XYZ file of C-alpha atoms in Angstrom:
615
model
C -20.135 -1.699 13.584
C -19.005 1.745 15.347
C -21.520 4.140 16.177
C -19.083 6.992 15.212
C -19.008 7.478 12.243
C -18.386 10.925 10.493
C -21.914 12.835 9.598
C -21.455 12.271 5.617
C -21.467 8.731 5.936
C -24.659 9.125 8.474
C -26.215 10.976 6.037
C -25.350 8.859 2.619
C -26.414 5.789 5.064
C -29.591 7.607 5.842
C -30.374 8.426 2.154
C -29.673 5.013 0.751
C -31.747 2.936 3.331
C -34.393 5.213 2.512
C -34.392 4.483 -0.922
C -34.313 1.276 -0.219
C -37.136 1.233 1.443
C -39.559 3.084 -1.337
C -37.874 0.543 -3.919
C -38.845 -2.303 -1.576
C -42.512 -0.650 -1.454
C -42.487 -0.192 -4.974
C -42.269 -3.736 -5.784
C -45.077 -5.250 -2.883
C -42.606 -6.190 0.223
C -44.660 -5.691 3.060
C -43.642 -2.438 5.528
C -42.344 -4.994 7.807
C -39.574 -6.264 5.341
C -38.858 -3.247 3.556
C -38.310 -1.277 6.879
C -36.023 -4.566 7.712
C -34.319 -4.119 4.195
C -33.877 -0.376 4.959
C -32.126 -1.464 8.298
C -29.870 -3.333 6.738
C -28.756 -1.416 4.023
C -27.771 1.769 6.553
C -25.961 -0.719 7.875
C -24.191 -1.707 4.874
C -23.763 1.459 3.543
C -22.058 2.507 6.845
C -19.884 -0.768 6.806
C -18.357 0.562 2.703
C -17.714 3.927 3.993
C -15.601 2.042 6.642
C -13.193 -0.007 3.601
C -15.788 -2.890 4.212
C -16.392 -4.600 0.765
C -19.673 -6.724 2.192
C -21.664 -6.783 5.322
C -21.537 -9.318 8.119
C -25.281 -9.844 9.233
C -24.112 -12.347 11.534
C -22.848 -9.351 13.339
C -25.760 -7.249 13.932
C -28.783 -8.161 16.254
C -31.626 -10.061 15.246
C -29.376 -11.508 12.023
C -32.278 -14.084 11.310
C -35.251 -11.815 11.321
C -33.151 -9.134 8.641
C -32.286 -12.006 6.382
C -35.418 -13.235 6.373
C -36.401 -9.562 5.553
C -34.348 -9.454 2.904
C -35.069 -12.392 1.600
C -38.809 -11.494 1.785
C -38.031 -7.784 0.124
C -37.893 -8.247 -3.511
C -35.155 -6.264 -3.833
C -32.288 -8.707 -2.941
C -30.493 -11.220 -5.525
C -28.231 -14.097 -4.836
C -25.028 -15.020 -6.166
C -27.164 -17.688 -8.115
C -29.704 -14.945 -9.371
C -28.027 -11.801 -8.981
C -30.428 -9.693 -11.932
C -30.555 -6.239 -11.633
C -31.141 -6.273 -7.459
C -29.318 -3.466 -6.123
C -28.105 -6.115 -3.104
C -26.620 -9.179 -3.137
C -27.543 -12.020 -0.377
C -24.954 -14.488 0.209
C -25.444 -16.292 2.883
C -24.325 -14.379 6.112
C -22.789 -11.558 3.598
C -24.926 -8.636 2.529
C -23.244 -6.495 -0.727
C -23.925 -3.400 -2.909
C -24.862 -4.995 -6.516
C -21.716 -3.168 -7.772
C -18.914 -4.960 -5.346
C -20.241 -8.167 -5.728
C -19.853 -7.835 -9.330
C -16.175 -6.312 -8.864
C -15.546 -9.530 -6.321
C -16.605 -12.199 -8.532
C -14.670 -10.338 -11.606
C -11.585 -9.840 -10.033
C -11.754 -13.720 -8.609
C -12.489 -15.283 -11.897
C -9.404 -13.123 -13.588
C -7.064 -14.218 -11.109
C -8.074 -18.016 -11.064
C -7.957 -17.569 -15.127
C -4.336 -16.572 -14.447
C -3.750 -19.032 -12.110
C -5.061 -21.929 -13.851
C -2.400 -20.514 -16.838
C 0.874 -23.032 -16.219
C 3.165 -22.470 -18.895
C 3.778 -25.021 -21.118
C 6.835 -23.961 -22.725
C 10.222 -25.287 -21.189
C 12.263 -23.099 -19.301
C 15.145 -22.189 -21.582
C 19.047 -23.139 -20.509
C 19.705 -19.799 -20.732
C 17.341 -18.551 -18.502
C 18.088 -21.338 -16.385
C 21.654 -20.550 -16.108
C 20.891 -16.811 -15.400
C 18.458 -17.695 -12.804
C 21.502 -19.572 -10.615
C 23.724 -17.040 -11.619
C 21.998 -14.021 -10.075
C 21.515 -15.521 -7.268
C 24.381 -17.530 -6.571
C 25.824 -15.222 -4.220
C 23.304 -15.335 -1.810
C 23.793 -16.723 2.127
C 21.080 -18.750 1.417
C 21.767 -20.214 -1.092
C 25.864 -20.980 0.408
C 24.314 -22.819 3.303
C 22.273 -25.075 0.846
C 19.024 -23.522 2.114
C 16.566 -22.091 -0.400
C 16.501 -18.543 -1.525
C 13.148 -17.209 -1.604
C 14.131 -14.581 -3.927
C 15.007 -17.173 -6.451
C 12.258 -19.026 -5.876
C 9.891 -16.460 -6.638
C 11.819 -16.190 -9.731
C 11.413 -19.419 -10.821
C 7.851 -19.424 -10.320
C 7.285 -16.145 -12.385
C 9.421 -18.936 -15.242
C 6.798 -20.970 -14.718
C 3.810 -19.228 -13.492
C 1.510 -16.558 -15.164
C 0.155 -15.152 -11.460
C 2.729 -14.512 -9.107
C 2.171 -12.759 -5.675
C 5.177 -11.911 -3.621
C 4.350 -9.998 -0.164
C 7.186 -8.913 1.961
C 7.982 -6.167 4.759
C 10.845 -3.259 3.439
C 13.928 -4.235 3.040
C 13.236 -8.018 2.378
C 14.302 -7.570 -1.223
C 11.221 -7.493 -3.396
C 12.692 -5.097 -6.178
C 15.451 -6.098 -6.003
C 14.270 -9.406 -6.541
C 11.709 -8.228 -9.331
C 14.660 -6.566 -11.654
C 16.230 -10.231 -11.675
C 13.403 -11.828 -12.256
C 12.656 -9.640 -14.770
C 15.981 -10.272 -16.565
C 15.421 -13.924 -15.895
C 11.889 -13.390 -18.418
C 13.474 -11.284 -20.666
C 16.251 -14.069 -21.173
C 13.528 -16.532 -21.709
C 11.334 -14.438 -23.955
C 13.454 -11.517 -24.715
C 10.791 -9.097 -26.746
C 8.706 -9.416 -23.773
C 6.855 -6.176 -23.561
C 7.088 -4.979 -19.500
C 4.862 -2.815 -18.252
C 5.811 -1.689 -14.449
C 3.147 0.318 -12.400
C 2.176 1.237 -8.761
C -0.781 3.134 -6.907
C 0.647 6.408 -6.663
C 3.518 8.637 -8.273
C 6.198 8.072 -5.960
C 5.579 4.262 -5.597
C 6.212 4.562 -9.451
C 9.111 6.334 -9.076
C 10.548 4.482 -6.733
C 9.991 0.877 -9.031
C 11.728 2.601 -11.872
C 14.718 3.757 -9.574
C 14.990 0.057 -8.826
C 15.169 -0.776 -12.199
C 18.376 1.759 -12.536
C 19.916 1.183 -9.054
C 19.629 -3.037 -9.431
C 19.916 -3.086 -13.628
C 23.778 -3.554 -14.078
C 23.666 -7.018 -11.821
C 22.239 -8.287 -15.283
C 23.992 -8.727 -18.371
C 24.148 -5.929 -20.857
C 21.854 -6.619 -23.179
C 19.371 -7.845 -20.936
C 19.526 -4.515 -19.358
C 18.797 -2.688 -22.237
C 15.446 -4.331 -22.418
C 14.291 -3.626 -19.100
C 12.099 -0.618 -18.497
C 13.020 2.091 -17.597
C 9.693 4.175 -16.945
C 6.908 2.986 -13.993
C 3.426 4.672 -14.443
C 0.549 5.017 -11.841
C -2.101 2.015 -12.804
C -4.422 5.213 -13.555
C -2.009 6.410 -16.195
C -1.267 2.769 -17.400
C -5.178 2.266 -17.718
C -5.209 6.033 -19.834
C -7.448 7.149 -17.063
C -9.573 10.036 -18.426
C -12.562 10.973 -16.693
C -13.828 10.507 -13.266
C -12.867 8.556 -10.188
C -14.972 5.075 -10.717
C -13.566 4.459 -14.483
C -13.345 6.179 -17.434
C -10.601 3.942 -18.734
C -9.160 3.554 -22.255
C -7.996 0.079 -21.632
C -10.363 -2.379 -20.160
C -11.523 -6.166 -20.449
C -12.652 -5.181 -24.569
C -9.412 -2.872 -25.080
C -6.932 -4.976 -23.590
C -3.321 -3.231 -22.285
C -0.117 -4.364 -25.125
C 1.823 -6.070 -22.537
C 3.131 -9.397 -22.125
C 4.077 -9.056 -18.502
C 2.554 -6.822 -15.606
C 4.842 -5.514 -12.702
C 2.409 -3.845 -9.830
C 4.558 -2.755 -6.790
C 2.887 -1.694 -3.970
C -0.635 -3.589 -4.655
C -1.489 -3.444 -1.247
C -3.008 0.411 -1.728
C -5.029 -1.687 -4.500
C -8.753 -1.273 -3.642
C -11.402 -4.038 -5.277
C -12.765 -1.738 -8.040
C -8.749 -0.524 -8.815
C -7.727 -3.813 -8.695
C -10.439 -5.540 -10.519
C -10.371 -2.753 -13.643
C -6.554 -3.582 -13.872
C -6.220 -6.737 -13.775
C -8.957 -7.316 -16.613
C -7.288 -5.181 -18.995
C -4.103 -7.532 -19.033
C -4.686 -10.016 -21.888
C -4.997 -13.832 -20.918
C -1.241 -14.506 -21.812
C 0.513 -11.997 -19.911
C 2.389 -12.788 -16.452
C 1.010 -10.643 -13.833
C 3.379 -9.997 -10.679
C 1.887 -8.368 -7.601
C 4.514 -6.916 -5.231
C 3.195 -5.757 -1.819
C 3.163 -6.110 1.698
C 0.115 -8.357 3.605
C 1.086 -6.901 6.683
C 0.171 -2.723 5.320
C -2.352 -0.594 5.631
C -5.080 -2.046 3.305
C -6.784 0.536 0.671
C -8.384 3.584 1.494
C -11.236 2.509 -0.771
C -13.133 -0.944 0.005
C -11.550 -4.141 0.144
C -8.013 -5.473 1.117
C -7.541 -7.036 -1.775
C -3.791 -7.762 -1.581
C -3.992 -9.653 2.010
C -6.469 -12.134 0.534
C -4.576 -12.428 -2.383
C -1.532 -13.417 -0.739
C -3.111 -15.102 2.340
C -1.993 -19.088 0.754
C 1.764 -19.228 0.445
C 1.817 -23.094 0.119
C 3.499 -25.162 -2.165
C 1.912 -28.223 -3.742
C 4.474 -31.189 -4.127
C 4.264 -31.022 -7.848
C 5.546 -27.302 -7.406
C 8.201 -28.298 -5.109
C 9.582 -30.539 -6.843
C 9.556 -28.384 -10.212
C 11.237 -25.549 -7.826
C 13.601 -28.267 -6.687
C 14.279 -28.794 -10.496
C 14.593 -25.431 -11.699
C 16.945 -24.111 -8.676
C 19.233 -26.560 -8.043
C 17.837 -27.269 -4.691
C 16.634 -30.589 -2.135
C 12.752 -30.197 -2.534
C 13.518 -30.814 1.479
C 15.019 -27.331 1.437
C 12.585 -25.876 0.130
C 10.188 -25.365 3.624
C 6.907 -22.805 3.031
C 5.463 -21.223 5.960
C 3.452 -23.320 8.690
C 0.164 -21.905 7.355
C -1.924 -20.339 5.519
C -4.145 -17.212 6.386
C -6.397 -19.211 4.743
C -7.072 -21.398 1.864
C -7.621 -19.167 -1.745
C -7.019 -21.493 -4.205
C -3.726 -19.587 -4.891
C -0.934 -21.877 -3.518
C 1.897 -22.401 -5.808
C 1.340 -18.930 -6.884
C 2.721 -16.966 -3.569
C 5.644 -16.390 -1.712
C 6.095 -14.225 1.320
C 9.581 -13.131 1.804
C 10.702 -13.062 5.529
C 14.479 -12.316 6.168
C 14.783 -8.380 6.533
C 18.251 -7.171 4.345
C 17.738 -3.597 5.956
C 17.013 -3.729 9.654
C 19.586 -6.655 10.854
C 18.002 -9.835 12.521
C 18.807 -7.710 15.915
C 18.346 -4.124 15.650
C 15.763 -2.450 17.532
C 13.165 -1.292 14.675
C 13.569 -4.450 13.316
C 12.710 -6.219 16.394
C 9.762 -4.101 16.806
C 8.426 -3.906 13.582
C 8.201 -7.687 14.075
C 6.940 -8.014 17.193
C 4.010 -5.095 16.418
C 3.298 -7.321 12.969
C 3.130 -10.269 15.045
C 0.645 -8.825 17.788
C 3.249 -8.844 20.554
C 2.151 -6.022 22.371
C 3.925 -6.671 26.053
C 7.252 -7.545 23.930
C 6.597 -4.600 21.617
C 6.472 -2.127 24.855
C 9.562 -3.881 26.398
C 11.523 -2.741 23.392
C 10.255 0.911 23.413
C 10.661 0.878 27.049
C 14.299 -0.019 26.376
C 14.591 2.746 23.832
C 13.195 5.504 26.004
C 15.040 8.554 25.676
C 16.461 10.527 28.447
C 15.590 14.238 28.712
C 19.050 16.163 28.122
C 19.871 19.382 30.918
C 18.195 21.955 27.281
C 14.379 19.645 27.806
C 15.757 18.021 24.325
C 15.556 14.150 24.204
C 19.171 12.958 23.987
C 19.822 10.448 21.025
C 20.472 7.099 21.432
C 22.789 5.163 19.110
C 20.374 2.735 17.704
C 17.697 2.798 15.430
C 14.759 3.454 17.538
C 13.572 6.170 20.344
C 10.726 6.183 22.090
C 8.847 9.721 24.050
C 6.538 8.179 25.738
C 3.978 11.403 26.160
C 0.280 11.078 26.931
C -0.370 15.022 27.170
C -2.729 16.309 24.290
C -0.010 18.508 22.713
C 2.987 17.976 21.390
C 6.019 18.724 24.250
C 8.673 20.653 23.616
C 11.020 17.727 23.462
C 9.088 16.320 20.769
C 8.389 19.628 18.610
C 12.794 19.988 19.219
C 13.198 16.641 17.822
C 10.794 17.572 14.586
C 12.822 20.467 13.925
C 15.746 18.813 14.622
C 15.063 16.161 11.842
C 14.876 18.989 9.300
C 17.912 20.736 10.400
C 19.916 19.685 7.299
C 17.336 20.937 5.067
C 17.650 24.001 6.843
C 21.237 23.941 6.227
C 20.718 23.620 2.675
C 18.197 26.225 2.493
C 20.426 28.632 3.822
C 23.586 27.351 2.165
C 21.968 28.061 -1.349
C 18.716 27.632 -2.277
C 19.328 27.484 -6.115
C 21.085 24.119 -5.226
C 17.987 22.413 -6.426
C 20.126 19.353 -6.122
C 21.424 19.395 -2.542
C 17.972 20.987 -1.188
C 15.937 18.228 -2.322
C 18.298 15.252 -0.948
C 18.115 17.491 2.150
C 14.296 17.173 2.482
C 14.413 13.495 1.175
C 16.002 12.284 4.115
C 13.516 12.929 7.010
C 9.461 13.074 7.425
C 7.122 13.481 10.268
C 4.295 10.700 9.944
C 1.443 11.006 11.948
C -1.662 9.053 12.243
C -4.259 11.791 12.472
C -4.723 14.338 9.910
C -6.451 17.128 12.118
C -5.781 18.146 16.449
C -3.067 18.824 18.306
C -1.099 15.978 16.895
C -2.783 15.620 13.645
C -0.960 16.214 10.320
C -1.858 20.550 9.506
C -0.810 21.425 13.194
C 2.936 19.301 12.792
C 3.251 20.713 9.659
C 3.168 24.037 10.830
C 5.175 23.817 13.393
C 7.949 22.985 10.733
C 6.263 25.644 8.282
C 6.844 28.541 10.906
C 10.408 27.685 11.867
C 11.161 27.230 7.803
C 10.287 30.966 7.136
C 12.304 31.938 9.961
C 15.032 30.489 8.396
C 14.627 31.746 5.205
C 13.504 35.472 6.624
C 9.789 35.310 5.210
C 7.223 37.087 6.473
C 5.552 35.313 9.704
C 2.326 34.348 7.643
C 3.588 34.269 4.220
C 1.900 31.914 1.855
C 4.987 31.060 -0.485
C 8.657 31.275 0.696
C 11.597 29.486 -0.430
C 11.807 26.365 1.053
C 8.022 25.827 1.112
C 7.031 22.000 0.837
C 3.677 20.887 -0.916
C 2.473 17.298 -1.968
C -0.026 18.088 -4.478
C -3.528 15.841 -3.690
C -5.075 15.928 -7.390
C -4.306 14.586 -10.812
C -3.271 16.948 -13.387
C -2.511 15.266 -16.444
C -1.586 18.730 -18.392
C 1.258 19.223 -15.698
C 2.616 16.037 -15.615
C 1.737 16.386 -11.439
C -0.122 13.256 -10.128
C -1.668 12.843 -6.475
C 1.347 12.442 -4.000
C 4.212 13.749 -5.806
C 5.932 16.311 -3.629
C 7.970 19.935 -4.645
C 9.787 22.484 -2.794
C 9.589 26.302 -3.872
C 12.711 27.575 -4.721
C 14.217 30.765 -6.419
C 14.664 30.631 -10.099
C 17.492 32.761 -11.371
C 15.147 35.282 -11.570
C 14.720 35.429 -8.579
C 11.176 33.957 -8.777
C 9.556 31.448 -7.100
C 9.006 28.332 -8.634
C 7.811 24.660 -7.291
C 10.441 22.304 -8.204
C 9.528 18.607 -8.376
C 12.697 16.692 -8.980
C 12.129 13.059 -11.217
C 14.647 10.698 -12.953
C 14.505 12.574 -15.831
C 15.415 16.115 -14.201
C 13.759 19.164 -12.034
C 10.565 20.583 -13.241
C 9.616 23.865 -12.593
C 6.196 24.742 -11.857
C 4.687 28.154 -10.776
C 3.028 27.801 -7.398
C -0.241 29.512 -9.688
C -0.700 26.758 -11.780
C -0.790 24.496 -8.868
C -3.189 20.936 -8.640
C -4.947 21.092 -5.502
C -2.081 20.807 -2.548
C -1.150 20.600 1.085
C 1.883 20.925 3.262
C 4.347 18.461 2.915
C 7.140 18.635 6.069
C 3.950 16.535 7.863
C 2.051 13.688 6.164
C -0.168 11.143 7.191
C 0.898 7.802 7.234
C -1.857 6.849 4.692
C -0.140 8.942 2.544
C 3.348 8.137 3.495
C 2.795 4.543 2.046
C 5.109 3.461 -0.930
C 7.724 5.862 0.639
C 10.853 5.510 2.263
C 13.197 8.315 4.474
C 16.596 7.541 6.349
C 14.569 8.770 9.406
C 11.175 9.303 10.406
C 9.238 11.169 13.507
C 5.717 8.940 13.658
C 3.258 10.942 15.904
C 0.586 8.891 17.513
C -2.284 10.191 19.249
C -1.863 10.997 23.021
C -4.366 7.834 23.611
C -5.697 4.660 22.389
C -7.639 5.855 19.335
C -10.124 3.761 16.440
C -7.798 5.254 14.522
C -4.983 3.028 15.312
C -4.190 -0.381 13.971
C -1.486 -2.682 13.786
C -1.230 -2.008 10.086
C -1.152 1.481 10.830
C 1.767 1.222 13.605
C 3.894 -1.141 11.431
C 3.720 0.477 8.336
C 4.537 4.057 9.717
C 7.630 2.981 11.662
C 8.440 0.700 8.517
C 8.926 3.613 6.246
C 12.322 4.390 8.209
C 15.296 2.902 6.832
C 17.501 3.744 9.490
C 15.820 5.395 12.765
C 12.642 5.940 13.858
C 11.585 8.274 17.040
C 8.262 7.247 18.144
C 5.987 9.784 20.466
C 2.962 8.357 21.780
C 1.456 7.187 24.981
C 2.045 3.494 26.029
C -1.749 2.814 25.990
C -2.102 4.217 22.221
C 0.692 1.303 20.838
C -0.627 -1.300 23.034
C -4.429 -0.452 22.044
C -2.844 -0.142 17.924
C -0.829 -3.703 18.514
C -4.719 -5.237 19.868
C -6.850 -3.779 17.012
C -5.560 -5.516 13.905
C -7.477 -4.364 10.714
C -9.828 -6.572 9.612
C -12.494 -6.025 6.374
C -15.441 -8.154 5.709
C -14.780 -9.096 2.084
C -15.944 -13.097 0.816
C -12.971 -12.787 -2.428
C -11.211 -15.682 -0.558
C -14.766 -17.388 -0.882
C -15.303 -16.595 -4.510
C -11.729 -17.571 -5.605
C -12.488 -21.140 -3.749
C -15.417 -21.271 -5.970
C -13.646 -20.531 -8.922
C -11.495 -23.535 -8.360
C -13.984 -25.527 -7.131
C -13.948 -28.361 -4.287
């Protein structure tokens, strides 16, 4: 494991292994084995504070003489004798009593699902809607199977279905016809859709507006037209570990799940969910493998979505159901590994957004693929050229690269952050009641960086924009509020309607007074910048909290060298929330160290799903 670690997890490390040790006393392990037992569960603790879910000991030194320790300490169940041990052993894998118990609970409610065929024939109606929304496709013209409609099919047939794919690779779109596909099949289905954060929510339920009318009227009318945050869906009411009003004994009224973005889904989020959905619901997970995993432990999504094979029972059903040559229907090479989940997955590969040959697209593929020297060939391709004013000039395509290794941020780079906002500014100073135009404005551009403090760290960028904003708008140099001002607020507040990650802008009511508007479906809400959750600037955001957003065009700010910081996950999935362009400033040795360091968590759920299903 890394030796540096911040000083809280040091010290929570410190405390626990001590405790560990008196509880090991307590119960007669000799000083040997519960100073062995202490070891290892600093070591652990360390490991959780890092998004591990369980402890390699095979990793550490002298793995035989600390599970022998452990083994020895009293204090240590086993997946076959758990009892009230505050660690689990099993095997090579060391756990906290509580995420073992989340692991196995969240395995056996997705085999349960799994195992859950449906018995009940497809109807001809759904079957005829299923070609019919997807006739159109090129896919499906050159006789070649349409993985959108395949996923579809399977949600017919299926009551676990897991669909991963990168943006712009169709998966809501997909979702609203395979929702119209269920509702044709069982049409007083009740829906419930729901995502991580607020603006992932949002942004299912615009789907469900933008890609509704492709589906007959009355259909359409049944789909839903409100996505909630899985804490609201769960009537979250008290404190971060649980608290829920719906659980495995008060079971959710639903007869289908939606979850976009379920790969910010940690084990304890994702096991509390998933167990209030009653036994005959259809659960579909929509997320991206390829993301940054949770910022709590586990990455549960990636292992749920690791096995996209097809049995040929499945196949041929597919076959059946689509209209298709079971030959055409071709799943990818391999699995990540074996879950016990094939027939339930489906990755979805062709990018609709990008273009099989545009520049982001190409390296958003070549970075998820771990194709560092091609990755850097692109970039170097896309360098931009320093114009006569020291601004970069800008290229046609969709990506730039300023390739800068000095600690701060160079003028070029800070010109090309203001730059970005420059129609916001516009609109700012066009008319800042035009709540309207002002927000589309902001909407279209966002610095991402991948540090939240230093010179290129998430408060400094989003000052920089801060200070030029109140020069546009004629505010005082340090002024707190001014209109224009951008906050994501960082706390639930279920009084105000304001959930962590939405964003607002302060703008002048007709009064003349400030006010924090945070623009939704259903209209602007004004809120005084007093009443306030907990916030933070919002022109700069990390790209943590950037996930489950998109912008026409994004600045991602790397650190001036390699970093721990930096993964792969991290790289693709900030220069994956562009749509359009991307400007990428960092050093050639930070991308190629992010490309080499893919993320990788110590979790056994693949394990205890195999078990679940058995040999």
């Amino acid at each position: 494991m890394p030796s540096d670690f911040p000083s809280p997890a040091h010290d929570l490390a410190q405390g626990f292994a001590q405790q560990v040790q008196q509880w090991a006393l307590e119960v007669g392990a000799s000083p040997e084995d519960a100073a062995l037992a202490a070891r290892a569960a600093s070591a652990l603790s360390l490991a959780t504070s890092e998004g591990h879910v369980c402890l390699q000991l095979d990793e550490l030194a002298e793995a035989d003489r600390l599970c022998a320790g452990l083994r020895a300490s009293r204090i240590v169940g086993t997946p076959q004798a758990p009892g009230a041990m505050p660690l689990i052993l099993d095997g090579e894998r060391l756990y906290l009593h509580r995420h073992f118990d989340l692991e196995r609970r969240l395995a056996r409610r997705l085999a349960q699902a799994a195992r859950a065929v449906d018995g009940t024939p497809v109807a001809p109606c759904a079957q005829a809607l299923l070609h019919e929304l997807f006739a159109a496709g090129d896919a499906r013209r050159n006789g070649e199977a349409d993985w959108q409609q395949l996923a579809a099919a399977l949600a017919l047939r299926r009551r676990l279905l897991v669909v991963s794919g990168g943006p712009g690779t169709g998966k809501t779109t997909t979702v609203v016809k395979l929702l119209g596909c269920l509702l044709a099949q069982a049409p007083h289905s009740r829906i419930a859709l729901a995502a991580p954060t607020g603006k992932a929510a949002a942004r299912l339920a615009a789907a469900m507006r933008e890609h509704g009318p492709q589906l007959p009227p009355d259909l359409r009318a049944r789909l839903p037209t409100q996505a909630l945050t899985v804490h609201r869906l769960l009537g979250g009411h008290g404190g971060r570990g649980g608290g829920f009003k719906h659980h495995a004994g008060h079971l959710l009224p639903i007869d289908v799940l939606v979850v976009d973005e379920a790969s910010m889904l940690d084990l304890a989020l994702a096991a509390r969910l998933l167990e209030a959905v009653p036994a005959s619901a259809r659960i579909v997970l929509l997320g991206d493998k390829d993301q940054l995993a949770a910022v709590e432990a586990g990455q549960v999504f990636a292992e749920v979505a690791a096995d996209p094979g097809l049995s040929p029972a499945c196949l041929r059903e597919l076959a059946t159901l689509c209209g298709l040559d079971p030959a055409a229907i071709v799943p990818p090479p391999a699995a990540v590994q074996r879950t016990g989940l094939a027939d339930h997955v489906v990755w979805l590969r062709r990018n609709f957004r990008f273009g099989a040959d545009s520049p982001l697209g190409r390296l958003a593929r070549a970075v998820n693929a771990g194709h560092g020297a091609q990755a850097l060939a692109l970039l170097h391709q896309a360098q931009a050229p320093a114009a006569t004013d020291g601004a970069p000039a800008r290229p046609a395509g969709s990506l730039r690269w300023l390739p800068q290794s000095q600690p701060t941020l160079s003028p070029a780079a800070q010109q090309c952050l203001l730059t970005g906002f420059a129609p916001f500014f516009e609109a700012l100073r066009r008319d800042p009641h035009d709540v309207d135009a002002v927000t589309t404005a902001f909407d279209r551009f966002r610095v991402l960086a991948a540090l939240r403090e230093g010179d290129r760290g998430v408060a400094v960028l989003d000052e920089l924009v801060a200070s030029h904003a109140r020069r546009v708008v004629n505010a005082a140099p340090q002024a707190l509020w001014y209109p224009g001002r951008a906050v994501l607020v960082t706390r639930n507040d279920d009084g105000l309607q304001l959930f962590n990650g939405d964003v607002g802008i302060a703008l002048p009511g007709a009064d003349g007074a400030l006010r924090v508007v945070f623009a939704s479906p259903s209209g602007a809400r004004a809120v005084a910048p007093a009443r306030l959750p907990p916030h933070q600037g919002a022109f700069a955001l990390s790209v943590h909290r950037a996930q489950g957003s998109e912008f026409k065009e994004v600045l991602l700010v790397l650190p001036a060298q390699a970093s721990r910081v930096l993964s792969r996950e991290l790289l693709h999935t900030g220069l994956t929330r562009a749509r359009s362009h991307v400007t990428v400033v960092g050093s050639a040795a930070a991308i190629e160290g992010a490309i080499a360091a893919p993320t990788r968590r110590n979790s056994g759920l693949g394990a205890r799903l195999r078990e679940e299903f058995g040999p």
